[in-house]
Short mmCIF file of N, CA and C and ligand atoms in Angstrom, two decimals:
data_model
loop_
_atom_site.label_atom_id
_atom_site.label_comp_id
_atom_site.label_asym_id
_atom_site.label_seq_id
_atom_site.Cartn_x
_atom_site.Cartn_y
_atom_site.Cartn_z
N MET V 1 -6.79 24.13 4.65
CA MET V 1 -7.73 23.16 4.03
C MET V 1 -7.48 21.77 4.59
N ARG V 2 -6.22 21.36 4.57
CA ARG V 2 -5.86 20.05 5.13
C ARG V 2 -6.28 19.95 6.57
N LYS V 3 -5.97 21.01 7.30
CA LYS V 3 -6.27 21.04 8.73
C LYS V 3 -7.76 20.89 8.96
N LEU V 4 -8.53 21.60 8.12
CA LEU V 4 -9.97 21.57 8.27
C LEU V 4 -10.45 20.13 8.09
N LYS V 5 -9.94 19.49 7.06
CA LYS V 5 -10.35 18.11 6.80
C LYS V 5 -9.95 17.21 7.96
N SER V 6 -8.75 17.41 8.42
CA SER V 6 -8.25 16.62 9.52
C SER V 6 -9.11 16.82 10.75
N PHE V 7 -9.50 18.05 10.95
CA PHE V 7 -10.35 18.39 12.09
C PHE V 7 -11.72 17.73 11.95
N GLN V 8 -12.26 17.79 10.73
CA GLN V 8 -13.56 17.18 10.50
C GLN V 8 -13.50 15.68 10.78
N LYS V 9 -12.39 15.10 10.39
CA LYS V 9 -12.20 13.67 10.61
C LYS V 9 -12.19 13.36 12.11
N PHE V 10 -11.47 14.23 12.81
CA PHE V 10 -11.37 14.06 14.25
C PHE V 10 -12.75 14.20 14.90
N ILE V 11 -13.49 15.21 14.48
CA ILE V 11 -14.83 15.43 15.01
C ILE V 11 -15.71 14.22 14.69
N HIS V 12 -15.54 13.72 13.48
CA HIS V 12 -16.34 12.57 13.08
C HIS V 12 -16.12 11.40 14.01
N SER V 13 -14.87 11.24 14.43
CA SER V 13 -14.58 10.12 15.32
C SER V 13 -15.31 10.27 16.65
N LEU V 14 -15.71 11.49 16.98
CA LEU V 14 -16.43 11.71 18.23
C LEU V 14 -17.93 11.80 18.02
N ASN V 15 -18.33 12.21 16.86
CA ASN V 15 -19.72 12.59 16.66
C ASN V 15 -20.19 12.18 15.27
N TYR V 16 -21.18 11.33 15.23
CA TYR V 16 -21.71 10.86 13.95
C TYR V 16 -22.24 11.98 13.07
N ASP V 17 -22.81 12.97 13.70
CA ASP V 17 -23.60 13.93 12.95
C ASP V 17 -22.79 14.84 12.04
N LEU V 18 -21.53 14.98 12.34
CA LEU V 18 -20.73 15.93 11.57
C LEU V 18 -19.87 15.28 10.52
N PHE V 19 -20.21 14.05 10.18
CA PHE V 19 -19.36 13.34 9.23
C PHE V 19 -19.38 13.98 7.86
N ASN V 20 -18.19 14.14 7.28
CA ASN V 20 -18.08 14.69 5.94
C ASN V 20 -17.61 13.58 5.02
N PHE V 21 -18.50 13.11 4.15
CA PHE V 21 -18.14 11.93 3.36
C PHE V 21 -17.15 12.23 2.25
N ASN V 22 -16.82 13.51 2.05
CA ASN V 22 -15.81 13.84 1.06
C ASN V 22 -14.41 13.94 1.67
N SER V 23 -14.31 13.68 2.96
CA SER V 23 -13.03 13.93 3.60
C SER V 23 -11.93 13.04 3.02
N SER V 24 -10.74 13.54 3.07
CA SER V 24 -9.60 12.87 2.45
C SER V 24 -9.38 11.50 3.07
N ARG V 25 -8.89 10.58 2.25
CA ARG V 25 -8.63 9.23 2.71
C ARG V 25 -7.23 9.11 3.32
N GLU V 26 -6.45 10.12 3.19
CA GLU V 26 -5.08 9.99 3.66
C GLU V 26 -4.92 10.59 5.05
N SER V 27 -3.97 10.06 5.79
CA SER V 27 -3.67 10.71 7.06
C SER V 27 -2.82 11.93 6.74
N LEU V 28 -2.99 12.96 7.51
CA LEU V 28 -2.50 14.25 7.07
C LEU V 28 -1.28 14.70 7.86
N PRO V 29 -0.27 15.20 7.18
CA PRO V 29 0.87 15.75 7.92
C PRO V 29 0.48 17.09 8.53
N VAL V 30 1.22 17.43 9.53
CA VAL V 30 0.95 18.69 10.22
C VAL V 30 1.68 19.81 9.51
N GLU V 31 1.02 20.92 9.33
CA GLU V 31 1.68 22.07 8.73
C GLU V 31 1.92 23.12 9.83
N PRO V 32 2.92 23.96 9.64
CA PRO V 32 3.44 24.73 10.77
C PRO V 32 2.67 25.97 11.17
N THR V 33 1.63 26.37 10.44
CA THR V 33 0.92 27.58 10.83
C THR V 33 0.23 27.38 12.18
N PRO V 34 0.20 28.42 13.02
CA PRO V 34 -0.44 28.26 14.32
C PRO V 34 -1.91 27.96 14.16
N SER V 35 -2.43 27.11 14.98
CA SER V 35 -3.82 26.71 14.84
C SER V 35 -4.34 26.16 16.14
N ILE V 36 -5.65 26.32 16.33
CA ILE V 36 -6.25 25.72 17.52
C ILE V 36 -6.70 24.30 17.23
N LEU V 37 -6.58 23.89 15.97
CA LEU V 37 -7.11 22.58 15.60
C LEU V 37 -6.19 21.46 16.07
N GLN V 38 -6.81 20.37 16.45
CA GLN V 38 -6.06 19.22 16.96
C GLN V 38 -5.87 18.20 15.84
N VAL V 39 -4.78 17.48 15.94
CA VAL V 39 -4.56 16.37 15.02
C VAL V 39 -5.08 15.11 15.73
N PRO V 40 -5.75 14.22 14.99
CA PRO V 40 -6.25 13.01 15.65
C PRO V 40 -5.11 12.22 16.28
N SER V 41 -5.39 11.57 17.39
CA SER V 41 -4.34 10.78 18.04
C SER V 41 -3.93 9.65 17.10
N PRO V 42 -2.68 9.20 17.20
CA PRO V 42 -2.20 8.16 16.29
C PRO V 42 -3.04 6.89 16.40
N PRO V 43 -3.21 6.19 15.28
CA PRO V 43 -4.01 4.97 15.34
C PRO V 43 -3.31 3.90 16.16
N LYS V 44 -4.09 3.02 16.75
CA LYS V 44 -3.50 1.88 17.45
C LYS V 44 -2.89 0.96 16.41
N GLU V 45 -1.99 0.13 16.87
CA GLU V 45 -1.31 -0.78 15.95
C GLU V 45 -2.28 -1.84 15.41
N GLU V 46 -3.08 -2.39 16.32
CA GLU V 46 -3.93 -3.52 15.95
C GLU V 46 -5.25 -3.05 15.35
N LEU V 47 -5.74 -3.77 14.38
CA LEU V 47 -7.08 -3.51 13.87
C LEU V 47 -8.07 -4.06 14.89
N PRO V 48 -9.33 -3.55 14.88
CA PRO V 48 -10.31 -4.06 15.83
C PRO V 48 -10.50 -5.58 15.66
N SER V 49 -10.81 -6.24 16.75
CA SER V 49 -11.09 -7.68 16.66
C SER V 49 -12.45 -7.86 15.97
N ILE V 50 -12.72 -9.09 15.55
CA ILE V 50 -14.01 -9.38 14.93
C ILE V 50 -15.15 -9.06 15.91
N GLU V 51 -14.91 -9.35 17.17
CA GLU V 51 -15.91 -9.05 18.20
C GLU V 51 -16.20 -7.54 18.24
N GLU V 52 -15.15 -6.74 18.15
CA GLU V 52 -15.33 -5.28 18.15
C GLU V 52 -16.08 -4.82 16.88
N LEU V 53 -15.80 -5.51 15.77
CA LEU V 53 -16.51 -5.16 14.53
C LEU V 53 -18.01 -5.45 14.67
N TYR V 54 -18.34 -6.57 15.32
CA TYR V 54 -19.76 -6.88 15.55
C TYR V 54 -20.41 -5.83 16.45
N LYS V 55 -19.68 -5.41 17.47
CA LYS V 55 -20.19 -4.37 18.37
C LYS V 55 -20.51 -3.11 17.58
N LEU V 56 -19.58 -2.74 16.70
CA LEU V 56 -19.76 -1.56 15.87
C LEU V 56 -20.95 -1.75 14.93
N PHE V 57 -21.05 -2.95 14.38
CA PHE V 57 -22.18 -3.29 13.51
C PHE V 57 -23.51 -3.06 14.25
N HIS V 58 -23.60 -3.57 15.46
CA HIS V 58 -24.85 -3.44 16.23
C HIS V 58 -25.14 -1.99 16.58
N LYS V 59 -24.08 -1.25 16.87
CA LYS V 59 -24.24 0.16 17.20
C LYS V 59 -24.79 0.93 15.99
N ILE V 60 -24.18 0.70 14.82
CA ILE V 60 -24.62 1.38 13.60
C ILE V 60 -26.05 0.95 13.26
N ASN V 61 -26.33 -0.33 13.44
CA ASN V 61 -27.67 -0.86 13.17
C ASN V 61 -28.71 -0.16 14.06
N ALA V 62 -28.37 0.06 15.30
CA ALA V 62 -29.30 0.71 16.23
C ALA V 62 -29.46 2.19 15.91
N VAL V 63 -28.32 2.87 15.69
CA VAL V 63 -28.36 4.32 15.51
C VAL V 63 -29.00 4.72 14.17
N TYR V 64 -28.69 3.97 13.12
CA TYR V 64 -29.11 4.41 11.78
C TYR V 64 -30.19 3.55 11.13
N PHE V 65 -30.35 2.32 11.57
CA PHE V 65 -31.27 1.42 10.87
C PHE V 65 -32.38 0.87 11.77
N GLU V 66 -32.57 1.47 12.92
CA GLU V 66 -33.59 1.01 13.87
C GLU V 66 -33.52 -0.50 14.10
N ASN V 67 -32.31 -1.02 14.10
CA ASN V 67 -32.07 -2.46 14.31
C ASN V 67 -32.75 -3.36 13.28
N LYS V 68 -33.02 -2.80 12.11
CA LYS V 68 -33.76 -3.59 11.11
C LYS V 68 -32.86 -4.47 10.24
N LEU V 69 -31.56 -4.21 10.26
CA LEU V 69 -30.68 -5.05 9.43
C LEU V 69 -30.49 -6.40 10.10
N PRO V 70 -30.55 -7.47 9.29
CA PRO V 70 -30.22 -8.78 9.85
C PRO V 70 -28.73 -8.83 10.17
N THR V 71 -28.36 -9.56 11.18
CA THR V 71 -26.94 -9.70 11.47
C THR V 71 -26.30 -10.59 10.41
N VAL V 72 -25.22 -10.09 9.82
CA VAL V 72 -24.51 -10.87 8.80
C VAL V 72 -23.15 -11.27 9.35
N ARG V 73 -22.46 -12.11 8.61
CA ARG V 73 -21.10 -12.48 9.04
C ARG V 73 -20.14 -11.35 8.70
N ILE V 74 -19.15 -11.16 9.53
CA ILE V 74 -18.12 -10.16 9.26
C ILE V 74 -16.76 -10.86 9.36
N GLU V 75 -15.97 -10.66 8.31
CA GLU V 75 -14.62 -11.27 8.30
C GLU V 75 -13.61 -10.26 7.79
N TYR V 76 -12.36 -10.48 8.16
CA TYR V 76 -11.27 -9.73 7.52
C TYR V 76 -10.82 -10.49 6.28
N SER V 77 -10.42 -9.74 5.26
CA SER V 77 -9.80 -10.36 4.10
C SER V 77 -8.35 -9.88 4.01
N ASN V 78 -7.45 -10.80 3.78
CA ASN V 78 -6.04 -10.42 3.66
C ASN V 78 -5.66 -10.03 2.24
N ARG V 79 -6.54 -10.39 1.28
CA ARG V 79 -6.16 -10.19 -0.13
C ARG V 79 -6.88 -9.03 -0.80
N MET V 80 -8.07 -8.73 -0.31
CA MET V 80 -8.94 -7.77 -0.99
C MET V 80 -8.26 -6.40 -1.14
N THR V 81 -8.38 -5.81 -2.35
CA THR V 81 -7.76 -4.51 -2.57
C THR V 81 -8.74 -3.36 -2.31
N ASN V 82 -10.05 -3.63 -2.40
CA ASN V 82 -11.01 -2.61 -1.99
C ASN V 82 -11.13 -2.62 -0.47
N ALA V 83 -11.61 -1.49 0.07
CA ALA V 83 -11.73 -1.37 1.52
C ALA V 83 -12.65 -2.44 2.11
N GLY V 84 -13.75 -2.70 1.40
CA GLY V 84 -14.69 -3.69 1.91
C GLY V 84 -15.55 -4.27 0.82
N SER V 85 -16.34 -5.31 1.17
CA SER V 85 -17.27 -5.88 0.20
C SER V 85 -18.42 -6.53 0.94
N TYR V 86 -19.54 -6.70 0.22
CA TYR V 86 -20.64 -7.48 0.78
C TYR V 86 -21.09 -8.50 -0.24
N THR V 87 -21.20 -9.75 0.18
CA THR V 87 -21.64 -10.83 -0.70
C THR V 87 -23.00 -11.31 -0.23
N PRO V 88 -24.07 -10.92 -0.96
CA PRO V 88 -25.42 -11.28 -0.50
C PRO V 88 -25.63 -12.78 -0.35
N ALA V 89 -25.12 -13.56 -1.29
CA ALA V 89 -25.34 -15.01 -1.25
C ALA V 89 -24.80 -15.63 0.04
N LEU V 90 -23.74 -15.05 0.56
CA LEU V 90 -23.13 -15.60 1.78
C LEU V 90 -23.51 -14.78 3.02
N LYS V 91 -24.25 -13.71 2.79
CA LYS V 91 -24.54 -12.76 3.88
C LYS V 91 -23.25 -12.44 4.64
N LEU V 92 -22.29 -11.95 3.88
CA LEU V 92 -20.93 -11.78 4.41
C LEU V 92 -20.35 -10.40 4.06
N ILE V 93 -19.94 -9.69 5.11
CA ILE V 93 -19.19 -8.44 4.92
C ILE V 93 -17.72 -8.78 5.09
N LYS V 94 -16.93 -8.36 4.10
CA LYS V 94 -15.48 -8.53 4.25
C LYS V 94 -14.82 -7.16 4.38
N ILE V 95 -13.89 -7.09 5.29
CA ILE V 95 -13.16 -5.85 5.56
C ILE V 95 -11.70 -6.09 5.19
N SER V 96 -11.17 -5.22 4.34
CA SER V 96 -9.80 -5.42 3.88
C SER V 96 -8.78 -5.07 4.97
N ARG V 97 -7.93 -6.03 5.25
CA ARG V 97 -6.87 -5.79 6.23
C ARG V 97 -5.83 -4.79 5.70
N LYS V 98 -5.40 -5.04 4.45
CA LYS V 98 -4.35 -4.20 3.85
C LYS V 98 -4.77 -2.73 3.84
N TYR V 99 -6.01 -2.52 3.41
CA TYR V 99 -6.49 -1.14 3.31
C TYR V 99 -6.52 -0.48 4.68
N HIS V 100 -7.06 -1.18 5.67
CA HIS V 100 -7.27 -0.54 6.97
C HIS V 100 -6.02 -0.52 7.85
N GLU V 101 -5.00 -1.28 7.45
CA GLU V 101 -3.73 -1.13 8.16
C GLU V 101 -3.14 0.25 7.83
N ILE V 102 -3.50 0.78 6.68
CA ILE V 102 -3.06 2.13 6.32
C ILE V 102 -4.07 3.18 6.78
N PHE V 103 -5.35 2.90 6.56
CA PHE V 103 -6.39 3.86 6.91
C PHE V 103 -7.30 3.28 7.98
N ARG V 104 -6.72 3.11 9.14
CA ARG V 104 -7.46 2.46 10.22
C ARG V 104 -8.73 3.22 10.58
N GLU V 105 -8.64 4.55 10.48
CA GLU V 105 -9.77 5.38 10.87
C GLU V 105 -10.97 5.23 9.92
N ASP V 106 -10.76 4.51 8.82
CA ASP V 106 -11.86 4.33 7.86
C ASP V 106 -12.76 3.14 8.17
N ILE V 107 -12.42 2.37 9.18
CA ILE V 107 -13.15 1.12 9.40
C ILE V 107 -14.65 1.34 9.57
N GLU V 108 -15.00 2.33 10.35
CA GLU V 108 -16.42 2.57 10.59
C GLU V 108 -17.13 2.96 9.29
N ASP V 109 -16.47 3.80 8.51
CA ASP V 109 -17.03 4.22 7.23
C ASP V 109 -17.23 3.02 6.30
N THR V 110 -16.22 2.17 6.25
CA THR V 110 -16.32 0.97 5.41
C THR V 110 -17.49 0.10 5.85
N LEU V 111 -17.59 -0.11 7.16
CA LEU V 111 -18.65 -0.95 7.68
C LEU V 111 -20.03 -0.36 7.35
N LYS V 112 -20.17 0.94 7.55
CA LYS V 112 -21.44 1.61 7.22
C LYS V 112 -21.79 1.39 5.75
N HIS V 113 -20.79 1.61 4.89
CA HIS V 113 -21.00 1.46 3.45
C HIS V 113 -21.49 0.04 3.13
N GLU V 114 -20.80 -0.94 3.69
CA GLU V 114 -21.17 -2.33 3.39
C GLU V 114 -22.52 -2.69 4.01
N MET V 115 -22.86 -2.06 5.11
CA MET V 115 -24.15 -2.34 5.74
C MET V 115 -25.31 -1.84 4.87
N ILE V 116 -25.07 -0.74 4.14
CA ILE V 116 -26.12 -0.27 3.22
C ILE V 116 -26.33 -1.32 2.12
N HIS V 117 -25.24 -1.99 1.72
CA HIS V 117 -25.35 -3.02 0.68
C HIS V 117 -26.22 -4.20 1.11
N ILE V 118 -26.41 -4.38 2.40
CA ILE V 118 -27.31 -5.46 2.84
C ILE V 118 -28.72 -5.20 2.30
N LEU V 119 -29.07 -3.92 2.22
CA LEU V 119 -30.40 -3.54 1.71
C LEU V 119 -30.38 -3.20 0.23
N HIS V 120 -29.30 -2.60 -0.21
CA HIS V 120 -29.23 -2.12 -1.60
C HIS V 120 -27.93 -2.60 -2.23
N PHE V 121 -28.07 -3.52 -3.18
CA PHE V 121 -26.88 -4.14 -3.74
C PHE V 121 -26.07 -3.17 -4.61
N TYR V 122 -26.77 -2.41 -5.44
CA TYR V 122 -26.08 -1.53 -6.37
C TYR V 122 -25.84 -0.14 -5.79
N HIS V 123 -24.87 0.55 -6.35
CA HIS V 123 -24.61 1.94 -5.96
C HIS V 123 -25.58 2.85 -6.73
N ASN V 124 -26.85 2.62 -6.53
CA ASN V 124 -27.86 3.40 -7.27
C ASN V 124 -28.31 4.61 -6.46
N ALA V 125 -29.36 5.25 -6.94
CA ALA V 125 -29.82 6.48 -6.29
C ALA V 125 -30.25 6.24 -4.84
N VAL V 126 -30.92 5.12 -4.61
CA VAL V 126 -31.38 4.81 -3.24
C VAL V 126 -30.17 4.59 -2.33
N PHE V 127 -29.19 3.89 -2.87
CA PHE V 127 -27.96 3.67 -2.10
C PHE V 127 -27.34 5.00 -1.71
N LYS V 128 -27.25 5.89 -2.70
CA LYS V 128 -26.60 7.18 -2.44
C LYS V 128 -27.35 7.98 -1.38
N LYS V 129 -28.66 7.93 -1.45
CA LYS V 129 -29.48 8.62 -0.45
C LYS V 129 -29.17 8.09 0.95
N GLU V 130 -29.08 6.78 1.05
CA GLU V 130 -28.79 6.16 2.33
C GLU V 130 -27.39 6.53 2.82
N ALA V 131 -26.45 6.53 1.87
CA ALA V 131 -25.06 6.85 2.22
C ALA V 131 -24.98 8.27 2.79
N ILE V 132 -25.70 9.19 2.16
CA ILE V 132 -25.71 10.57 2.64
C ILE V 132 -26.40 10.64 4.00
N ARG V 133 -27.49 9.91 4.12
CA ARG V 133 -28.25 9.93 5.37
C ARG V 133 -27.40 9.49 6.56
N ILE V 134 -26.63 8.42 6.37
CA ILE V 134 -25.89 7.89 7.52
C ILE V 134 -24.42 8.33 7.51
N GLY V 135 -24.05 9.13 6.51
CA GLY V 135 -22.68 9.62 6.46
C GLY V 135 -21.66 8.56 6.14
N ALA V 136 -21.93 7.82 5.06
CA ALA V 136 -20.97 6.80 4.63
C ALA V 136 -20.47 7.16 3.24
N SER V 137 -19.32 6.61 2.86
CA SER V 137 -18.78 6.84 1.52
C SER V 137 -19.74 6.31 0.46
N LEU V 138 -19.75 6.99 -0.69
CA LEU V 138 -20.65 6.58 -1.76
C LEU V 138 -20.09 5.41 -2.56
N LYS V 139 -18.77 5.32 -2.61
CA LYS V 139 -18.16 4.28 -3.44
C LYS V 139 -17.17 3.46 -2.63
N ALA V 140 -16.93 2.26 -3.11
CA ALA V 140 -15.90 1.43 -2.49
C ALA V 140 -14.55 2.12 -2.70
N LYS V 141 -13.74 2.14 -1.67
CA LYS V 141 -12.45 2.82 -1.78
C LYS V 141 -11.36 1.81 -2.13
N PRO V 142 -10.61 2.09 -3.18
CA PRO V 142 -9.56 1.15 -3.56
C PRO V 142 -8.33 1.28 -2.65
N HIS V 143 -7.59 0.21 -2.57
CA HIS V 143 -6.32 0.23 -1.85
C HIS V 143 -5.39 1.26 -2.52
N PRO V 144 -4.64 2.00 -1.72
CA PRO V 144 -3.80 3.07 -2.30
C PRO V 144 -2.82 2.58 -3.36
N ALA V 145 -2.42 1.31 -3.31
CA ALA V 145 -1.46 0.80 -4.29
C ALA V 145 -2.03 0.81 -5.71
N VAL V 146 -3.36 0.80 -5.82
CA VAL V 146 -3.94 0.79 -7.16
C VAL V 146 -4.42 2.18 -7.59
N ARG V 147 -4.11 3.17 -6.78
CA ARG V 147 -4.49 4.53 -7.14
C ARG V 147 -3.47 5.17 -8.07
N ARG V 148 -3.81 6.40 -8.48
CA ARG V 148 -2.91 7.20 -9.30
C ARG V 148 -1.55 7.33 -8.60
N LYS V 149 -0.52 7.18 -9.40
CA LYS V 149 0.82 7.23 -8.83
C LYS V 149 1.14 8.64 -8.33
N PRO V 150 1.62 8.76 -7.11
CA PRO V 150 1.92 10.10 -6.60
C PRO V 150 3.16 10.68 -7.26
N LYS V 151 3.19 12.01 -7.39
CA LYS V 151 4.36 12.67 -7.98
C LYS V 151 5.51 12.71 -7.00
N TYR V 152 5.16 12.87 -5.74
CA TYR V 152 6.19 13.01 -4.70
C TYR V 152 5.97 12.00 -3.60
N LEU V 153 7.07 11.47 -3.12
CA LEU V 153 6.95 10.57 -1.98
C LEU V 153 7.79 11.13 -0.83
N TYR V 154 7.11 11.49 0.24
CA TYR V 154 7.79 12.00 1.43
C TYR V 154 7.80 10.92 2.49
N PHE V 155 8.72 11.04 3.42
CA PHE V 155 8.69 10.11 4.55
C PHE V 155 9.10 10.83 5.82
N CYS V 156 8.64 10.27 6.93
CA CYS V 156 8.97 10.82 8.24
C CYS V 156 10.31 10.25 8.69
N PRO V 157 11.28 11.11 9.06
CA PRO V 157 12.59 10.60 9.50
C PRO V 157 12.48 9.83 10.83
N GLY V 158 11.36 10.04 11.56
CA GLY V 158 11.17 9.35 12.84
C GLY V 158 10.61 7.95 12.65
N CYS V 159 9.33 7.89 12.26
CA CYS V 159 8.65 6.59 12.19
C CYS V 159 8.72 5.96 10.80
N LYS V 160 9.27 6.68 9.83
CA LYS V 160 9.43 6.20 8.44
C LYS V 160 8.11 6.06 7.70
N LYS V 161 7.05 6.57 8.26
CA LYS V 161 5.77 6.53 7.55
C LYS V 161 5.89 7.31 6.25
N GLU V 162 5.29 6.75 5.18
CA GLU V 162 5.38 7.41 3.88
C GLU V 162 4.15 8.28 3.62
N TYR V 163 4.40 9.41 2.98
CA TYR V 163 3.33 10.34 2.62
C TYR V 163 3.37 10.60 1.12
N PRO V 164 2.68 9.80 0.32
CA PRO V 164 2.63 10.06 -1.11
C PRO V 164 1.78 11.31 -1.37
N ARG V 165 2.26 12.18 -2.24
CA ARG V 165 1.54 13.43 -2.50
C ARG V 165 1.58 13.80 -3.97
N GLN V 166 0.55 14.46 -4.44
CA GLN V 166 0.54 14.99 -5.80
C GLN V 166 1.23 16.35 -5.87
N LYS V 167 1.26 17.04 -4.73
CA LYS V 167 1.87 18.36 -4.69
C LYS V 167 3.07 18.38 -3.76
N ARG V 168 3.92 19.37 -3.99
CA ARG V 168 5.09 19.54 -3.11
C ARG V 168 4.65 19.97 -1.73
N LEU V 169 5.32 19.48 -0.73
CA LEU V 169 5.10 19.96 0.64
C LEU V 169 6.30 20.81 1.01
N ARG V 170 6.06 21.94 1.62
CA ARG V 170 7.21 22.78 1.98
C ARG V 170 7.60 22.57 3.44
N MET V 171 6.70 22.95 4.32
CA MET V 171 7.01 22.79 5.74
C MET V 171 5.93 21.93 6.37
N ALA V 172 6.14 20.63 6.35
CA ALA V 172 5.15 19.74 6.95
C ALA V 172 5.87 18.70 7.77
N SER V 173 5.31 18.36 8.92
CA SER V 173 5.93 17.31 9.72
C SER V 173 4.92 16.20 9.95
N CYS V 174 5.44 15.06 10.37
CA CYS V 174 4.64 13.84 10.50
C CYS V 174 3.51 14.03 11.53
N GLY V 175 2.30 13.72 11.11
CA GLY V 175 1.14 13.88 11.98
C GLY V 175 1.11 12.91 13.15
N PHE V 176 1.87 11.82 13.04
CA PHE V 176 1.87 10.84 14.12
C PHE V 176 2.96 11.12 15.15
N CYS V 177 4.09 11.67 14.68
CA CYS V 177 5.22 11.89 15.59
C CYS V 177 5.19 13.28 16.23
N SER V 178 4.66 14.27 15.51
CA SER V 178 4.68 15.64 16.03
C SER V 178 3.74 15.76 17.22
N LYS V 179 4.20 16.47 18.23
CA LYS V 179 3.40 16.60 19.45
C LYS V 179 2.30 17.65 19.29
N LYS V 180 1.15 17.30 19.77
CA LYS V 180 0.00 18.22 19.85
C LYS V 180 -0.34 18.90 18.54
N GLY V 181 -0.11 18.21 17.44
CA GLY V 181 -0.51 18.77 16.16
C GLY V 181 0.28 19.99 15.74
N LYS V 182 1.44 20.19 16.35
CA LYS V 182 2.25 21.35 15.96
C LYS V 182 3.41 20.91 15.08
N PHE V 183 3.83 21.81 14.20
CA PHE V 183 4.98 21.52 13.36
C PHE V 183 6.18 21.22 14.23
N ASP V 184 6.86 20.14 13.89
CA ASP V 184 8.02 19.73 14.69
C ASP V 184 9.17 19.46 13.71
N ILE V 185 10.19 20.30 13.80
CA ILE V 185 11.31 20.23 12.85
C ILE V 185 11.98 18.85 12.87
N ARG V 186 11.94 18.17 14.01
CA ARG V 186 12.58 16.84 14.09
C ARG V 186 11.90 15.82 13.17
N PHE V 187 10.61 16.07 12.91
CA PHE V 187 9.85 15.14 12.08
C PHE V 187 9.40 15.78 10.78
N LYS V 188 10.18 16.76 10.33
CA LYS V 188 9.89 17.40 9.05
C LYS V 188 9.97 16.34 7.95
N LEU V 189 8.96 16.30 7.12
CA LEU V 189 8.91 15.26 6.08
C LEU V 189 10.01 15.49 5.05
N LYS V 190 10.66 14.38 4.67
CA LYS V 190 11.75 14.45 3.70
C LYS V 190 11.29 13.86 2.37
N LEU V 191 11.81 14.45 1.30
CA LEU V 191 11.45 13.96 -0.03
C LEU V 191 12.25 12.70 -0.36
N PHE V 192 11.55 11.66 -0.76
CA PHE V 192 12.19 10.39 -1.05
C PHE V 192 12.66 10.35 -2.50
N LYS V 193 11.74 10.70 -3.40
CA LYS V 193 12.08 10.75 -4.84
C LYS V 193 11.09 11.68 -5.50
N SER V 194 11.45 12.15 -6.69
CA SER V 194 10.50 13.03 -7.38
C SER V 194 10.36 12.62 -8.84
ZN1 ZN R 201 -20.23 -0.41 -2.35
ZN1 ZN R 202 6.51 9.96 12.05
#
């Protein structure tokens, strides 16, 4: 199941059409069963520049909105706990730095979601229709720090990345350190506390 989601995420990064808006928000550890599925390559350290965000904005505007959206301002926010926001009065999309430093792969989804808000302020039925049409999340995603507290906290002995989980993991290794998406005993996730 995890692998499938991870795979869908990977496919999404290549192809707009296969986006699954229910896909998990967390980066996924690798589990040891043999599989042909690939794990997405590790995220780059840096978030996209504002210029890159505008490029993405124009691309999404062309592909999904026939270039009908007015160009708005795009900024990063260092404080915001939600993934993104749109302020109509300022014609301003804000992208949360904190959120995307953890879920870098969500940037496009966040931008799409906020771009729908340029046309539809509320998360109403029309908004939802649009979100499904363009493959964007239906709701603003909160920063993980304000989510339900995980029962288990695992960490990678290599890169020290933390994997908060509601369920126990038995044989899972770090998705960023393990080579080619295969279980790697050197990066087997360790339980921090329970
Ligand atoms: Zn929203
Ligand atoms: Zn690691």
